[in-house]
């Protein structure tokens, strides 16, 4: 059965002190968490705070994950971090393909495919993000765009590798804008994605892959979005920077 997951993408926020504070607030929240919530929790602090975060949360139910990585194992790539380096500090999951990486750092499908392969070679789990821009939706091209993003970076994989893939549909027009896809729009796209995966890999793969929704998820709208049959959780930006909001979203399950 696929898992419900709520992942906090902290982006370029929180220095070391703020990271420690937010982690300790999250831990206090987790202690008071009702047992009913069935969601796995992840947080993605910045690279400089990953090691401290992963030490602090070693024994906890919150997994510390990375926001990005390079595809090479090492070498002359100034400023970059490899999968092996992440593994060496206890980080085994990485977000790849976030729209901000695609938009501001020119990460295209070909680069992402290499990153996916490098992560899998290092036995890492991947939260793979994709989603259409506003102009794609307005021109009713959103299904094509999403299909291309998934096929180009992931459809060369063997079925077995899909055990390490979590998908995150993040319509670019909903990220950090306060605008969310309606529950119907989210469900429609998530069902489309699951069918796409089924058409290539069959139902046992498609039924087991978690598909998260991301884009202005807040405590006020989480329940409605997560109640859709094909929405298995969320990738949370802004609301993940506040422990109470993040846990309220986790507890929406
Ligand atoms: P947001 O960001 O929740 O602030 O819209 C989501 C994301 O970028 O993953």
Short mmCIF file of C-alpha atoms in Angstrom, two decimals, residues 56-207:
data_model
loop_
_atom_site.label_atom_id
_atom_site.label_comp_id
_atom_site.label_asym_id
_atom_site.label_seq_id
_atom_site.Cartn_x
_atom_site.Cartn_y
_atom_site.Cartn_z
CA UNK A 56 19.06 15.99 16.00
CA UNK A 57 16.33 13.91 14.38
CA UNK A 58 18.18 10.61 14.21
CA UNK A 59 15.83 8.84 16.63
CA UNK A 60 12.69 10.70 15.61
CA UNK A 61 9.81 9.98 13.24
CA UNK A 62 10.81 12.95 11.09
CA UNK A 63 13.15 12.14 8.21
CA UNK A 64 15.67 14.76 7.15
CA UNK A 65 15.94 15.04 3.38
CA UNK A 66 17.91 17.15 0.89
CA UNK A 67 16.51 19.81 -1.44
CA UNK A 68 18.80 18.95 -4.35
CA UNK A 69 22.02 17.19 -5.38
CA UNK A 70 24.37 16.96 -8.32
CA UNK A 71 24.47 13.93 -10.63
CA UNK A 72 28.23 13.42 -10.47
CA UNK A 73 29.77 11.48 -7.61
CA UNK A 74 32.60 13.99 -7.17
CA UNK A 75 34.88 16.23 -9.21
CA UNK A 76 35.22 19.76 -10.48
CA UNK A 77 31.70 21.04 -9.82
CA UNK A 78 32.24 24.05 -7.60
CA UNK A 79 29.43 24.58 -5.15
CA UNK A 80 27.74 21.25 -5.70
CA UNK A 81 26.91 18.28 -3.44
CA UNK A 82 26.76 14.61 -4.44
CA UNK A 83 24.50 11.73 -3.48
CA UNK A 84 27.41 9.99 -1.74
CA UNK A 85 28.02 13.06 0.41
CA UNK A 86 24.38 13.15 1.45
CA UNK A 87 24.43 9.45 2.27
CA UNK A 88 27.56 9.92 4.36
CA UNK A 89 25.69 12.22 6.76
CA UNK A 90 22.63 9.98 7.00
CA UNK A 91 20.45 11.63 4.36
CA UNK A 92 18.82 9.06 2.07
CA UNK A 93 16.06 11.02 0.37
CA UNK A 94 16.39 13.94 -2.03
CA UNK A 95 13.95 16.32 -3.69
CA UNK A 96 14.65 16.55 -7.42
CA UNK A 97 13.03 18.65 -10.13
CA UNK A 98 11.53 21.38 -7.98
CA UNK A 99 10.15 24.13 -10.21
CA UNK A 100 12.53 26.67 -8.65
CA UNK A 101 15.48 24.49 -9.70
CA UNK A 102 14.00 24.14 -13.18
CA UNK A 103 13.26 27.85 -13.49
CA UNK A 104 16.23 29.58 -11.82
CA UNK A 105 18.96 26.97 -12.31
CA UNK A 106 18.01 25.71 -15.76
CA UNK A 107 17.48 22.12 -14.71
CA UNK A 108 15.85 20.39 -17.64
CA UNK A 109 14.53 16.85 -18.11
CA UNK A 110 17.92 15.57 -19.33
CA UNK A 111 19.74 16.86 -16.25
CA UNK A 112 17.02 15.55 -13.97
CA UNK A 113 17.23 12.13 -15.57
CA UNK A 114 20.93 12.02 -14.69
CA UNK A 115 20.20 13.13 -11.14
CA UNK A 116 17.50 10.47 -10.79
CA UNK A 117 19.95 7.80 -11.92
CA UNK A 118 22.68 9.03 -9.58
CA UNK A 119 20.30 9.05 -6.61
CA UNK A 120 19.08 5.53 -7.36
CA UNK A 121 22.63 4.23 -7.82
CA UNK A 122 23.26 5.48 -4.30
CA UNK A 123 20.11 3.77 -2.99
CA UNK A 124 18.39 7.04 -2.29
CA UNK A 125 14.69 7.73 -2.33
CA UNK A 126 13.55 10.57 -4.60
CA UNK A 127 10.74 13.08 -4.20
CA UNK A 128 10.38 13.98 -7.86
CA UNK A 129 8.63 17.30 -8.53
CA UNK A 130 6.95 18.49 -11.69
CA UNK A 131 4.03 20.66 -12.69
CA UNK A 132 2.75 23.03 -15.32
CA UNK A 133 3.03 26.81 -15.50
CA UNK A 134 0.00 29.07 -15.61
CA UNK A 135 0.27 29.54 -19.38
CA UNK A 136 0.22 25.75 -19.85
CA UNK A 137 -2.98 25.45 -17.85
CA UNK A 138 -4.57 28.41 -19.62
CA UNK A 139 -3.80 26.85 -22.98
CA UNK A 140 -5.05 23.47 -21.71
CA UNK A 141 -1.65 21.96 -22.24
CA UNK A 142 -1.14 20.97 -18.59
CA UNK A 143 -1.61 17.22 -19.05
CA UNK A 144 0.92 17.16 -21.92
CA UNK A 145 3.48 19.13 -19.93
CA UNK A 146 3.20 16.88 -16.90
CA UNK A 147 3.29 13.75 -19.04
CA UNK A 148 6.50 14.95 -20.72
CA UNK A 149 8.19 15.83 -17.43
CA UNK A 150 7.46 12.39 -15.98
CA UNK A 151 8.26 10.37 -19.09
CA UNK A 152 11.50 12.18 -19.88
CA UNK A 153 13.04 11.83 -16.45
CA UNK A 154 11.54 8.61 -15.11
CA UNK A 155 10.20 6.28 -17.78
CA UNK A 156 13.60 4.75 -18.54
CA UNK A 157 13.58 3.20 -15.06
CA UNK A 158 12.92 -0.44 -14.28
CA UNK A 159 9.69 -1.14 -12.38
CA UNK A 160 11.75 -2.12 -9.33
CA UNK A 161 13.20 1.40 -9.06
CA UNK A 162 9.73 2.88 -8.59
CA UNK A 163 9.82 1.65 -4.99
CA UNK A 164 12.21 4.56 -4.42
CA UNK A 165 10.14 7.19 -6.20
CA UNK A 166 7.65 9.58 -4.65
CA UNK A 167 5.94 11.91 -7.11
CA UNK A 168 5.05 15.51 -6.25
CA UNK A 169 2.68 17.39 -8.51
CA UNK A 170 3.27 21.10 -8.00
CA UNK A 171 1.48 23.43 -10.39
CA UNK A 172 3.89 26.35 -10.68
CA UNK A 173 1.06 28.89 -10.50
CA UNK A 174 0.18 27.61 -7.02
CA UNK A 175 3.66 27.70 -5.45
CA UNK A 176 4.07 30.48 -2.92
CA UNK A 177 1.20 32.40 -4.48
CA UNK A 178 -1.53 31.60 -1.99
CA UNK A 179 -3.45 30.08 -4.88
CA UNK A 180 -4.12 26.37 -4.63
CA UNK A 181 -5.38 23.94 -7.20
CA UNK A 182 -8.96 23.11 -6.29
CA UNK A 183 -9.42 19.65 -4.80
CA UNK A 184 -11.03 18.66 -8.11
CA UNK A 185 -8.09 19.97 -10.17
CA UNK A 186 -5.65 18.14 -7.89
CA UNK A 187 -7.57 14.87 -8.04
CA UNK A 188 -7.98 15.12 -11.82
CA UNK A 189 -4.23 15.55 -12.34
CA UNK A 190 -3.25 12.94 -9.75
CA UNK A 191 -5.55 10.37 -11.35
CA UNK A 192 -4.05 11.24 -14.74
CA UNK A 193 -0.54 10.71 -13.34
CA UNK A 194 -1.44 7.39 -11.74
CA UNK A 195 -2.97 6.19 -15.03
CA UNK A 196 0.13 7.29 -16.89
CA UNK A 197 2.34 5.25 -14.54
CA UNK A 198 -0.07 2.30 -14.84
CA UNK A 199 0.04 2.44 -18.64
CA UNK A 200 3.81 1.96 -18.57
CA UNK A 201 4.41 -0.15 -15.46
CA UNK A 202 1.06 -1.75 -14.58
CA UNK A 203 -1.18 -1.31 -11.60
CA UNK A 204 1.02 -2.80 -8.92
CA UNK A 205 3.51 0.01 -9.49
CA UNK A 206 0.96 2.77 -9.99
CA UNK A 207 -1.10 1.82 -6.94
#
